[in-house]
mmCIF file of C-alpha atoms and ligand atoms in Angstrom:
data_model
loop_
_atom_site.group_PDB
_atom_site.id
_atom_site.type_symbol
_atom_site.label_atom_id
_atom_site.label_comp_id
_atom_site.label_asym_id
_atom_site.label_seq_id
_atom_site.Cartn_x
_atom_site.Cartn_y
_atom_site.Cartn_z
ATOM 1 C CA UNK A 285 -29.460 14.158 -24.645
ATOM 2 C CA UNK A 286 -30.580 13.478 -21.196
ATOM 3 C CA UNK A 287 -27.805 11.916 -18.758
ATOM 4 C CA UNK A 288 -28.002 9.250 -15.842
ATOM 5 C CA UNK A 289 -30.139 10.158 -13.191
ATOM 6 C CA UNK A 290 -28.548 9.172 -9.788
ATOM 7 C CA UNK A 291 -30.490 6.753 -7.318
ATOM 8 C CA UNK A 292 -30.411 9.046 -3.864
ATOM 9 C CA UNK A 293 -31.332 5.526 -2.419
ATOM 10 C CA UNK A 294 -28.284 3.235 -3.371
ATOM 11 C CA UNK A 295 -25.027 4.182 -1.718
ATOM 12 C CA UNK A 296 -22.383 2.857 -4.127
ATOM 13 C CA UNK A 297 -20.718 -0.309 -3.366
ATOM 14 C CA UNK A 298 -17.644 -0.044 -1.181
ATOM 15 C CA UNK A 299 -14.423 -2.038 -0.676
ATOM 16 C CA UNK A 300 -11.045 -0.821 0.686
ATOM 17 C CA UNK A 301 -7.506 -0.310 -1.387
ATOM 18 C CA UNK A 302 -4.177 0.626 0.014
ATOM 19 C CA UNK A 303 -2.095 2.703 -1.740
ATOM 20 C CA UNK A 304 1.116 0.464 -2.382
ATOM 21 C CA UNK A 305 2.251 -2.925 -4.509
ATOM 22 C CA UNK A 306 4.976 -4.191 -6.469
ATOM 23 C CA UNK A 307 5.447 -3.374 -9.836
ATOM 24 C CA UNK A 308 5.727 -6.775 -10.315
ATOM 25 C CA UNK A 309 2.355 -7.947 -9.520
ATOM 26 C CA UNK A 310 0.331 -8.104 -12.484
ATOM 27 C CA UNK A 311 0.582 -4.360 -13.495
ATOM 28 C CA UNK A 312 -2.546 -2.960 -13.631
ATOM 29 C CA UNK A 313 -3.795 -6.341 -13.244
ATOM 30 C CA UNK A 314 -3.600 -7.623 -9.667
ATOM 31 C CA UNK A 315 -6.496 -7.381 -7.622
ATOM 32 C CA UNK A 316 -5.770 -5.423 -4.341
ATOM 33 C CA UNK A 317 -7.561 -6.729 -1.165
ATOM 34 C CA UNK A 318 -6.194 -4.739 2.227
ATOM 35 C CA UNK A 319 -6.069 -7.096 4.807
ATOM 36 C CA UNK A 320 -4.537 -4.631 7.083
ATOM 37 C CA UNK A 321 -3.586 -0.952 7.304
ATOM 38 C CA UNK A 322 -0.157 0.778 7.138
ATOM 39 C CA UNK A 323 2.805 -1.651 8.921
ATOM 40 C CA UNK A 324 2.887 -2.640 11.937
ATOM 41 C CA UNK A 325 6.631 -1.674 12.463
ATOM 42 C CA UNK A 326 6.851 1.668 11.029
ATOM 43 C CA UNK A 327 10.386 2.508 12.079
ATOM 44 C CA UNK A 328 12.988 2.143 8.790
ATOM 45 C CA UNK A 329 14.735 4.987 9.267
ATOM 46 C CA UNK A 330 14.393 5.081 5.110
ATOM 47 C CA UNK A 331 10.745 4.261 4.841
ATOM 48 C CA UNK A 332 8.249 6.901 4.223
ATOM 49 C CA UNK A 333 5.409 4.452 3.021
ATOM 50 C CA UNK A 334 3.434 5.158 6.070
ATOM 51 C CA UNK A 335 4.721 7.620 8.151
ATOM 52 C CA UNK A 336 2.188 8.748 10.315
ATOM 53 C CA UNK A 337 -0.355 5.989 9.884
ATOM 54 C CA UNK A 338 -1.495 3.466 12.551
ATOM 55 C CA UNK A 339 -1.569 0.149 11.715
ATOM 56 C CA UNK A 340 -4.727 -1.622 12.212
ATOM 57 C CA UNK A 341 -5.484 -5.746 11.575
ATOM 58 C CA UNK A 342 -8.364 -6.053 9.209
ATOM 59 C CA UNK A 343 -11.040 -8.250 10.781
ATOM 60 C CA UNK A 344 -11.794 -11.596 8.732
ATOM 61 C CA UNK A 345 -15.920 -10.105 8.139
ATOM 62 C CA UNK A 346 -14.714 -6.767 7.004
ATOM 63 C CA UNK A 347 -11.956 -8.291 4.597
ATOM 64 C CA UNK A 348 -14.742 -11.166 3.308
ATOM 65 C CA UNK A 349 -17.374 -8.565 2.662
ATOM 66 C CA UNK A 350 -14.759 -6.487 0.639
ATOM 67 C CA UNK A 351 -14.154 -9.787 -1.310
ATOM 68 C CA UNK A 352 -17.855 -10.450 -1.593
ATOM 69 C CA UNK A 353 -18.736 -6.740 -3.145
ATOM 70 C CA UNK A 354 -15.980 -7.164 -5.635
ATOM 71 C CA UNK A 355 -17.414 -10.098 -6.771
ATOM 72 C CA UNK A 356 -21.210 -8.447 -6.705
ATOM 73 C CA UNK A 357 -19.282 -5.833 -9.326
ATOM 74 C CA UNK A 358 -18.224 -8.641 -11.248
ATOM 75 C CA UNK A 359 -21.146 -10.189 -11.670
ATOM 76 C CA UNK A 360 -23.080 -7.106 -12.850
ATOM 77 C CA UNK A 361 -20.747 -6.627 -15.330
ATOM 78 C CA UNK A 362 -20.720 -10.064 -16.745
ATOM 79 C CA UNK A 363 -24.780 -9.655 -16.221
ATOM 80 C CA UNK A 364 -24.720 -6.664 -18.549
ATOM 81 C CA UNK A 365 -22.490 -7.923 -21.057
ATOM 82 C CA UNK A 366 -24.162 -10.976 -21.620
ATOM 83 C CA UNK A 367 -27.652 -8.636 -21.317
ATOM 84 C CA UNK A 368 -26.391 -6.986 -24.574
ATOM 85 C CA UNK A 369 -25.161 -10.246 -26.018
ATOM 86 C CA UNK A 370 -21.094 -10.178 -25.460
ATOM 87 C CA UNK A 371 -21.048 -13.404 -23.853
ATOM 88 C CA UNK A 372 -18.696 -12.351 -20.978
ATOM 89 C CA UNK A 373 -16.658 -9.935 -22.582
ATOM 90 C CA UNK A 374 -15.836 -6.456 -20.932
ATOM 91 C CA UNK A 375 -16.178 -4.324 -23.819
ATOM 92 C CA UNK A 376 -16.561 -0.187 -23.461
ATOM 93 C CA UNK A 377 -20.037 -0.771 -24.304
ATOM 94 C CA UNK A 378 -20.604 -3.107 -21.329
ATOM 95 C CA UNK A 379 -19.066 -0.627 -18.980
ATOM 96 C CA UNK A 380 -21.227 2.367 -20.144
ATOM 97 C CA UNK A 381 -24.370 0.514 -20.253
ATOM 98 C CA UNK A 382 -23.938 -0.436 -16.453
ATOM 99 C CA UNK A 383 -22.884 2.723 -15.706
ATOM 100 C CA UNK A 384 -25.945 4.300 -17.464
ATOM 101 C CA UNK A 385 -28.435 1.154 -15.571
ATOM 102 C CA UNK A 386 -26.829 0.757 -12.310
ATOM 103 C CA UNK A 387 -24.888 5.264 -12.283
ATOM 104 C CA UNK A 388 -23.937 4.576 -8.164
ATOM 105 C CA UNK A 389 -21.317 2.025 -9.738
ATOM 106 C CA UNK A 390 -20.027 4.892 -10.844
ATOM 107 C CA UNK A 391 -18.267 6.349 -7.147
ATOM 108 C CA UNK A 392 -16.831 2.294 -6.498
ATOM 109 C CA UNK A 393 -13.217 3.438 -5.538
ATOM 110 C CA UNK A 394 -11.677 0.692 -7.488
ATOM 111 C CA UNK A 395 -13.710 0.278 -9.628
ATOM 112 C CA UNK A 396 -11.307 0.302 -13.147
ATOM 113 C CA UNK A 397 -9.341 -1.914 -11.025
ATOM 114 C CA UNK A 398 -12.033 -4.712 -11.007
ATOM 115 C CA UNK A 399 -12.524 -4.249 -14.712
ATOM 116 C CA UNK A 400 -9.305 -4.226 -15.807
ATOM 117 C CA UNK A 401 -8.961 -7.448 -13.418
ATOM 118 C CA UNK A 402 -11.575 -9.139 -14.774
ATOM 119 C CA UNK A 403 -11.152 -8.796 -18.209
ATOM 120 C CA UNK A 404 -7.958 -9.814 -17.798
ATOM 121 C CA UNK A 405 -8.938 -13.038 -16.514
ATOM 122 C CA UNK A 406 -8.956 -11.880 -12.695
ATOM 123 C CA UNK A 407 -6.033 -14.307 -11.895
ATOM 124 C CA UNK A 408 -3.160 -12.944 -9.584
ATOM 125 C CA UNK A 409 -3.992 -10.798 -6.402
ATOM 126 C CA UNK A 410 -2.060 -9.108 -4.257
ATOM 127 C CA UNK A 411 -3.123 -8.615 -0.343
ATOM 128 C CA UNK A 412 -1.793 -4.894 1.339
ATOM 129 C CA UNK A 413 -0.570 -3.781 3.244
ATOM 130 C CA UNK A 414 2.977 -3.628 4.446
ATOM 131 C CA UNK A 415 2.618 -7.051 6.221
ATOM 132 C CA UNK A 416 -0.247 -9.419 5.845
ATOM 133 C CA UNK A 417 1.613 -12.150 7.804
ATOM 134 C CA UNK A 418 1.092 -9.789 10.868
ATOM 135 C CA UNK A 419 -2.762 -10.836 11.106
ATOM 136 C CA UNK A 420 -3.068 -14.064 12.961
ATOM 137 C CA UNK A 421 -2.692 -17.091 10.673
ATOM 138 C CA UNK A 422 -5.884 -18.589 11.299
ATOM 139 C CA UNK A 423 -7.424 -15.301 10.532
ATOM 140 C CA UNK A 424 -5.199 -14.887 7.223
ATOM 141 C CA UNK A 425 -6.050 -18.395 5.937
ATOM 142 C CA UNK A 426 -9.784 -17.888 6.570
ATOM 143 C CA UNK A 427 -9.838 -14.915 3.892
ATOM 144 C CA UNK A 428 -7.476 -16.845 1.607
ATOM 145 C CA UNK A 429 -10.259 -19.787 1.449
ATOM 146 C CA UNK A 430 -12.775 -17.458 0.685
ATOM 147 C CA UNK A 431 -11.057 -15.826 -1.833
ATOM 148 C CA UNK A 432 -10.291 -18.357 -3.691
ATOM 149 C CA UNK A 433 -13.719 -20.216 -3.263
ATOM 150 C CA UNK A 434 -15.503 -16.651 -4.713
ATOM 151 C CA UNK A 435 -12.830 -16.684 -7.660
ATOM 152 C CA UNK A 436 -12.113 -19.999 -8.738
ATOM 153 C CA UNK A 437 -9.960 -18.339 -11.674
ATOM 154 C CA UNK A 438 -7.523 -17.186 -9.258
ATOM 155 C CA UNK A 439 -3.870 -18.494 -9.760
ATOM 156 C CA UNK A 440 -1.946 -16.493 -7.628
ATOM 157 C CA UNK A 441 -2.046 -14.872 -4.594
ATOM 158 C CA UNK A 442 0.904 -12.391 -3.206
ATOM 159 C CA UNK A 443 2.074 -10.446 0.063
ATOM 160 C CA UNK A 444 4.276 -8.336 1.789
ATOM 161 C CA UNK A 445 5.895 -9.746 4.065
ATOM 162 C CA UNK A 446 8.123 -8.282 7.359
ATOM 163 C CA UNK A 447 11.230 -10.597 7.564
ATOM 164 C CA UNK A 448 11.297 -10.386 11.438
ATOM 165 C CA UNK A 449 7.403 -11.644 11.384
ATOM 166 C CA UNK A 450 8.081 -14.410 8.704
ATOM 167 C CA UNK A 451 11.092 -14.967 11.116
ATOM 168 C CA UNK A 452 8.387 -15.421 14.590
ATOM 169 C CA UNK A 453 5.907 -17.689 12.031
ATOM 170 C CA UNK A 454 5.638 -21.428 13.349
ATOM 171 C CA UNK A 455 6.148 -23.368 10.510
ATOM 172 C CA UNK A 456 2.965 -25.444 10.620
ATOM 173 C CA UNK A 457 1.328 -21.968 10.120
ATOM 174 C CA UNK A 458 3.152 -20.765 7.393
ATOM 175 C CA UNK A 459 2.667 -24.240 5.362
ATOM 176 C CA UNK A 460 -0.910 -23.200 5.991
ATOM 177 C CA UNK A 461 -1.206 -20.239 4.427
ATOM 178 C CA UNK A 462 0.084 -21.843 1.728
ATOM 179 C CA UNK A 463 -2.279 -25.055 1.080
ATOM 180 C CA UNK A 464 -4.559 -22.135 1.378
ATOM 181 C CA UNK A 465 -3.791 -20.063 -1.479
ATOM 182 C CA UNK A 466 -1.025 -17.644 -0.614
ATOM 183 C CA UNK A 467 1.988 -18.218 -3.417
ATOM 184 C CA UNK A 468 4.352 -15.301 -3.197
ATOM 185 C CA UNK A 469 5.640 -13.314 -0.364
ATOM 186 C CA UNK A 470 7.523 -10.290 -1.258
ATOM 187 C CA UNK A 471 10.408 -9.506 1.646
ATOM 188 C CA UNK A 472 11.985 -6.290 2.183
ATOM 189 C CA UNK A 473 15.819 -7.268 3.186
ATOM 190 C CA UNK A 474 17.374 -3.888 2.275
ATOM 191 C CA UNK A 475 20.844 -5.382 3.580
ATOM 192 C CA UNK A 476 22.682 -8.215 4.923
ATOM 193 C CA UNK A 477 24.895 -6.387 6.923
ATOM 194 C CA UNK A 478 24.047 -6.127 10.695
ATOM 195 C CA UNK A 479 25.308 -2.474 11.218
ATOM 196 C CA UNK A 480 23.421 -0.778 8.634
ATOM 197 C CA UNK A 481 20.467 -3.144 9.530
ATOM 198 C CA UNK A 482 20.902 -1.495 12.942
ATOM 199 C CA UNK A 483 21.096 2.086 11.902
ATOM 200 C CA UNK A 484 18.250 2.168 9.471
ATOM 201 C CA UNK A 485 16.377 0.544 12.435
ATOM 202 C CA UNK A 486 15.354 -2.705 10.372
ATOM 203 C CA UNK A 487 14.555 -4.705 13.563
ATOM 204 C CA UNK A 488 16.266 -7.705 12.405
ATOM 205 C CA UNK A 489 19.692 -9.287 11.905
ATOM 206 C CA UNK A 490 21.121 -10.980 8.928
ATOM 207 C CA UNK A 491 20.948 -14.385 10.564
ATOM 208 C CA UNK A 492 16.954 -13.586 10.984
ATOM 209 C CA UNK A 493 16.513 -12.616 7.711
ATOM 210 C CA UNK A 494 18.092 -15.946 6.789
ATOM 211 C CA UNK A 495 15.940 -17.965 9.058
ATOM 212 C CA UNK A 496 13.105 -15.990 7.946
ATOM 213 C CA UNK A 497 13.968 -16.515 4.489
ATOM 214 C CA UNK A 498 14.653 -20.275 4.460
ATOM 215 C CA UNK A 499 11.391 -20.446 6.453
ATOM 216 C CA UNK A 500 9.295 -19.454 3.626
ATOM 217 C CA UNK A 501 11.240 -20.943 1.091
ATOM 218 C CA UNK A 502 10.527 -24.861 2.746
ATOM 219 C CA UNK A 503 6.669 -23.489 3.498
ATOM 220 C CA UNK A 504 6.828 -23.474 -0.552
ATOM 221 C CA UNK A 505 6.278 -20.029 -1.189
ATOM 222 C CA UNK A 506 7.867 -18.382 -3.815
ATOM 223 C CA UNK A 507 10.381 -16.028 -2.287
ATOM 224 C CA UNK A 508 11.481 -12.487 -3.640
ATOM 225 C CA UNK A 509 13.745 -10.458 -1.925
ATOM 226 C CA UNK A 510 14.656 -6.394 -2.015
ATOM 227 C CA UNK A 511 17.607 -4.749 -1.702
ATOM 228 C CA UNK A 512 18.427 -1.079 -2.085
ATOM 229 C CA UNK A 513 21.600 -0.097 -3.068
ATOM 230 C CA UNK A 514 23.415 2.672 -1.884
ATOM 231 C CA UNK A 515 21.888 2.316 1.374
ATOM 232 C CA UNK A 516 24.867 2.537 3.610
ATOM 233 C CA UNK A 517 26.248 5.330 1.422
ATOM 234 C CA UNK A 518 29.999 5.603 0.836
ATOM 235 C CA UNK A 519 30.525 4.684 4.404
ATOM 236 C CA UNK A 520 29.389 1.211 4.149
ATOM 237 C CA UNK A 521 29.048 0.495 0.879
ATOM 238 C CA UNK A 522 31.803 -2.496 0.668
ATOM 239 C CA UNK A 523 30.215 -4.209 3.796
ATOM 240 C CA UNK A 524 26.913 -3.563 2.406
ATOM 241 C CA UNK A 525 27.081 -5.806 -0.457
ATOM 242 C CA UNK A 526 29.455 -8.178 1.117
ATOM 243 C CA UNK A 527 26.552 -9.035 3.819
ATOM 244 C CA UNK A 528 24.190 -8.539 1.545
ATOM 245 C CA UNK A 529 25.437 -11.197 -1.099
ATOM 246 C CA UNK A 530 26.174 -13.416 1.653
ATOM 247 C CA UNK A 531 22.957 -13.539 3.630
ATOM 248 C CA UNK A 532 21.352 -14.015 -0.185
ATOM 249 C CA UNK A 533 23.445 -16.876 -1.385
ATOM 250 C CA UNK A 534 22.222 -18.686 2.289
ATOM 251 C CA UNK A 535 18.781 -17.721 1.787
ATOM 252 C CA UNK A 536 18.344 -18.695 -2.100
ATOM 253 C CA UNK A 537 15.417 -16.698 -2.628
ATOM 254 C CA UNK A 538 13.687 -17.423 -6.522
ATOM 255 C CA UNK A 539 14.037 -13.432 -6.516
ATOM 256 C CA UNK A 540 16.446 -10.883 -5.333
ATOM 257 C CA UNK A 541 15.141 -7.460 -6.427
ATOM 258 C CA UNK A 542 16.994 -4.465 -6.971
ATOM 259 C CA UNK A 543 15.454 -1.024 -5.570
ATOM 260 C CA UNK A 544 18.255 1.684 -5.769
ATOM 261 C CA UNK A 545 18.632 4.046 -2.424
ATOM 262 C CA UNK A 546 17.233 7.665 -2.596
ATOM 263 C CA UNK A 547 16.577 9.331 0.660
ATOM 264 C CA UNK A 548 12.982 9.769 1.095
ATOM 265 C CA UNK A 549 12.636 13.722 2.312
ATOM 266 C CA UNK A 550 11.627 13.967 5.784
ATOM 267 C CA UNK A 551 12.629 10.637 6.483
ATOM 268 C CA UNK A 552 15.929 10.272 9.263
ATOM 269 C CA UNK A 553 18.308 8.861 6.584
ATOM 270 C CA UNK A 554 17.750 12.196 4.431
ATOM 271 C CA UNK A 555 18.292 14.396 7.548
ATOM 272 C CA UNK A 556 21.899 12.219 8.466
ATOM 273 C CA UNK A 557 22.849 13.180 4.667
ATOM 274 C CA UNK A 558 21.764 16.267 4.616
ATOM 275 C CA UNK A 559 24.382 16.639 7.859
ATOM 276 C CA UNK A 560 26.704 15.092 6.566
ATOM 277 C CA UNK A 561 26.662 11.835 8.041
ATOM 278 C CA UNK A 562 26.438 9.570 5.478
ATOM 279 C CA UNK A 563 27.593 10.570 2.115
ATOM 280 C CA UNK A 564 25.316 9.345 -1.111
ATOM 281 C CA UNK A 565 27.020 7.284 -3.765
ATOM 282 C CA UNK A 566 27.800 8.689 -7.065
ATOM 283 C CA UNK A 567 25.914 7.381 -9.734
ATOM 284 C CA UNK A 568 28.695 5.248 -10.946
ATOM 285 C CA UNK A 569 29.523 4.101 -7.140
ATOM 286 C CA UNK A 570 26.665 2.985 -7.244
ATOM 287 C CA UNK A 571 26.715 0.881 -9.709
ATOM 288 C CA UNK A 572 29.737 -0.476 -8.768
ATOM 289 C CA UNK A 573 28.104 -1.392 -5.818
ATOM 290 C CA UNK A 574 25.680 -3.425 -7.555
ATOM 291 C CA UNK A 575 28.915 -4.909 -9.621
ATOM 292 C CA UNK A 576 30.333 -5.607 -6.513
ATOM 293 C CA UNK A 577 27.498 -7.705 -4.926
ATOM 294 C CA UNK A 578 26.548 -9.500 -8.399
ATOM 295 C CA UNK A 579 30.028 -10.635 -8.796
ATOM 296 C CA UNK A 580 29.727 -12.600 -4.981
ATOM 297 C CA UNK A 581 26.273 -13.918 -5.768
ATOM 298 C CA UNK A 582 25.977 -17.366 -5.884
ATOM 299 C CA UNK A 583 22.225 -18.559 -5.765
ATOM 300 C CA UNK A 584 20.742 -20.293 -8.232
ATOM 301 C CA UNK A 585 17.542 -17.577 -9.167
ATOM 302 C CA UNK A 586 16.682 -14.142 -10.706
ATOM 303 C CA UNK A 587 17.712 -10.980 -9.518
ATOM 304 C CA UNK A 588 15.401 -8.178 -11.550
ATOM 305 C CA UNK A 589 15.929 -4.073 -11.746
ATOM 306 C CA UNK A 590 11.998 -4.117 -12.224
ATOM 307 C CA UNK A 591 11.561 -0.625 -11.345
ATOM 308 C CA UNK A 592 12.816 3.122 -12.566
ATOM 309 C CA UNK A 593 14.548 3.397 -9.577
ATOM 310 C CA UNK A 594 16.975 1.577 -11.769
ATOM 311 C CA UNK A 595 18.240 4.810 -13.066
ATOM 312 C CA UNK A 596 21.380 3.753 -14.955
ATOM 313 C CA UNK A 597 21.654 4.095 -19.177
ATOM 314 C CA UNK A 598 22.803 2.165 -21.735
ATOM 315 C CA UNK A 599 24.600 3.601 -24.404
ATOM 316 C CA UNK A 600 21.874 3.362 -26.650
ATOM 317 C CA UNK A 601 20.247 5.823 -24.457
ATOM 318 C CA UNK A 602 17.681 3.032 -23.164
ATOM 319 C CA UNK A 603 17.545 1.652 -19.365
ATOM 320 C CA UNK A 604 21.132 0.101 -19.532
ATOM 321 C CA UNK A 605 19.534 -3.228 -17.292
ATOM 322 C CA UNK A 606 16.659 -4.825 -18.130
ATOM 323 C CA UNK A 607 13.357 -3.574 -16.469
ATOM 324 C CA UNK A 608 11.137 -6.871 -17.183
ATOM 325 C CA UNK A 609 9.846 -8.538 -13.371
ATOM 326 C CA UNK A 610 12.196 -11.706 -14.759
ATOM 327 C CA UNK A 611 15.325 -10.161 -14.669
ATOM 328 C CA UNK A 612 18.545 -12.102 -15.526
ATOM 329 C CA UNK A 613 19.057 -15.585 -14.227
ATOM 330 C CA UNK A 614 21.594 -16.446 -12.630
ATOM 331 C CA UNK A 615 24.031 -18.050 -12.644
ATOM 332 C CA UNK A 616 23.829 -18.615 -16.216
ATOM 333 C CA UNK A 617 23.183 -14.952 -17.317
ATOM 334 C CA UNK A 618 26.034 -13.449 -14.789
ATOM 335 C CA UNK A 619 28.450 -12.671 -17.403
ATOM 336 C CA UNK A 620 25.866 -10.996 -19.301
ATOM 337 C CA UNK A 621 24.884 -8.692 -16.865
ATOM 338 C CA UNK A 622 28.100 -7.878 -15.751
ATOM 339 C CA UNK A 623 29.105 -6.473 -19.249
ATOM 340 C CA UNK A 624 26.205 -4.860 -19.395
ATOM 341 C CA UNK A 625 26.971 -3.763 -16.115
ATOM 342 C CA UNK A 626 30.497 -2.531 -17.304
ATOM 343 C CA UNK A 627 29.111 -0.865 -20.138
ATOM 344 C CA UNK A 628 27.239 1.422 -18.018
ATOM 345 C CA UNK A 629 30.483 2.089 -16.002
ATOM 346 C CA UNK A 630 32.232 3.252 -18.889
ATOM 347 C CA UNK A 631 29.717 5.611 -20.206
ATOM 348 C CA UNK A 632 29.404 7.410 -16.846
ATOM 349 C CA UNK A 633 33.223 7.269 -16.716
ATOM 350 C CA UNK A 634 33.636 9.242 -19.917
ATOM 351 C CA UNK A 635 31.005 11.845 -19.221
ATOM 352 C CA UNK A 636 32.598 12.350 -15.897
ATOM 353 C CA UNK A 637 29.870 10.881 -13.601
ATOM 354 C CA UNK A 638 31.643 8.689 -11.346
ATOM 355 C CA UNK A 639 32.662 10.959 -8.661
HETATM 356 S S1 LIG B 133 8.920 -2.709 7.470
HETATM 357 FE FE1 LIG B 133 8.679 -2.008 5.330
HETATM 358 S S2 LIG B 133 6.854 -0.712 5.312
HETATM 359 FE FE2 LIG B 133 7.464 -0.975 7.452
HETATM 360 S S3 LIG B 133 8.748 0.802 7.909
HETATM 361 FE FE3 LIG B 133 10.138 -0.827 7.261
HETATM 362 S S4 LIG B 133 10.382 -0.590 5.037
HETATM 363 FE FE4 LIG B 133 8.583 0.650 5.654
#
């Protein structure tokens, strides 16, 4: 049997994708539109995300004609389907007819993505990079309309988001982005305690991150915050989730997620452990340390362990917290967590991994 021949005359539709988003945005259901490149900060001492990359603002035609292709994909799919009589559906069959009729679709970088998106009801979307709120508002807004004029099905719309730029935001801006579609912003606190801040080079203080944080939270965006950790090592890791819990509890984000400190190799906070100069936590320290802040938190939201990083077991030999993007609420599941929490203490405690 004979196989597609390939148009030499149509290049294949192209839009842009970044390489990073949360877990908890959709799974493999989020549409990814990169309104910039890379972040425009670049200096966490942790961070290895983009190390190397220039960042570069996205201009609004470039971003709105990546918006418009996806939806010229969509609509040859839902074209073909109904074409063979599945009413809309994205069956296999619809995807290897219009890759047999139209083979160029083939090379769309993306392109599973957008199926997986659509069939899925191509509701939430997430816009990369590592700080959308860096491109000016008025510019931002602009490709939020059009998104969700060109996908009326769209429910939710999500961002990084530095703390420091939320921080610099007028609020009249930020309450714009909002009526215009943007729902989530996804913050990158790390700690609340203004001498790590300053040695992993965060470029903001706790008191920013709180007026950053309280900023988007009465824009009416839904706020989740991350914290790692482990990041201040044994040297810092009472102050760490002292400041952290506090600078949480005044912020009173919906979210506070939990991503667990590993040093990143190559990064500058590998090379100071690797000399010595800060000294990784144990596996059970490190838990403790999550104990620790738990116990002082005293916001009324979730805090999640929504990614592997999460390394601790139970002893059924499962993830000993829950992975889910929900988490445990607090306060009313505290007590839960912190026996779980306990339980994983003891395990590592009898097989000698707390030291
Ligand atoms: S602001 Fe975020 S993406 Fe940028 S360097 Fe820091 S941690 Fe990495």
């Amino acid at each position: 049997m004979e196989g597609p021949t390939r148009s030499p005359t149509r290049p294949p539709p192209e839009f842009e994708v970044g390489r990073y988003r949360p877990p908890s945005e959709g799974g493999t259901y989020s549409l990814l539109i990169r309104v910039t490149r890379n972040c425009p900060w670049n200096r966490c001492t942790f961070c290895g995300m983009y190390k190397g990359e220039r960042f570069t603002p996205r201009s609004t035609a470039e971003v709105m004609a990546d918006i418009d292709t996806v939806a010229a994909i969509c609509d040859r799919l839902l074209t073909t389907s109904h074409r063979l009589g599945h009413g809309g559906q994205l069956t296999r069959e619809v995807v290897v007819e219009l890759l047999r009729s139209e083979p160029e679709v083939a090379d769309v970088v993306g392109l599973d993505m957008v199926i997986n998106w659509l069939a899925s009801g191509a509701r939430t979307v997430f816009l990369q990079d590592g700080d959308s709120l860096a491109l000016r508002p008025d510019r931002l807004a602009e490709v939020l309309r059009h998104l969700t004029r060109t996908f009326p099905s769209i429910r939710r719309i999500t961002s990084y988001a530095r703390a420091k730029t939320l921080f610099k935001r007028e609020p009249d801006d930020l309450r714009t982005l909002r009526e215009a579609g943007l729902r989530r912003l996804h913050v990158g606190l790390e700690s609340g305690d203004d001498e790590l801040l300053a040695r992993i080079a965060k470029g903001v203080t706790g008191a920013e991150q709180i007026a950053a944080g309280r900023k988007a939270m009465a824009a009416g965006f839904e706020l989740s915050e991350y914290w790692m950790p482990g990041l201040g090592g044994r040297e810092r890791s009472a102050q760490h989730a002292d400041n952290t819990a506090r600078v949480v509890n005044e912020i009173g984000p919906h979210y506070l997620r939990s991503r667990p400190f590993f040093p990143w190799p190559g990064t500058p906070i590998a090379k100071e452990i690797e000399s010595g100069e800060v000294h990784l936590l144990a596996p059970a320290e490190h838990l403790a340390e999550v104990r620790s802040l738990i116990r002082l938190l005293r916001f009324d939201g979730r805090v999640c362990f929504d990614h592997a990083g999460n390394y601790w077991r139970g002893p059924e030999g499962g993830p000993l917290l829950r992975l889910d993007s929900e988490g445990y609420k607090l306060p009313e599941e505290r007590a839960d967590l912190l026996d779980r929490i306990e339980e994983g203490l003891e395990l590592l405690q009898r097989f000698g991994r707390d030291a």
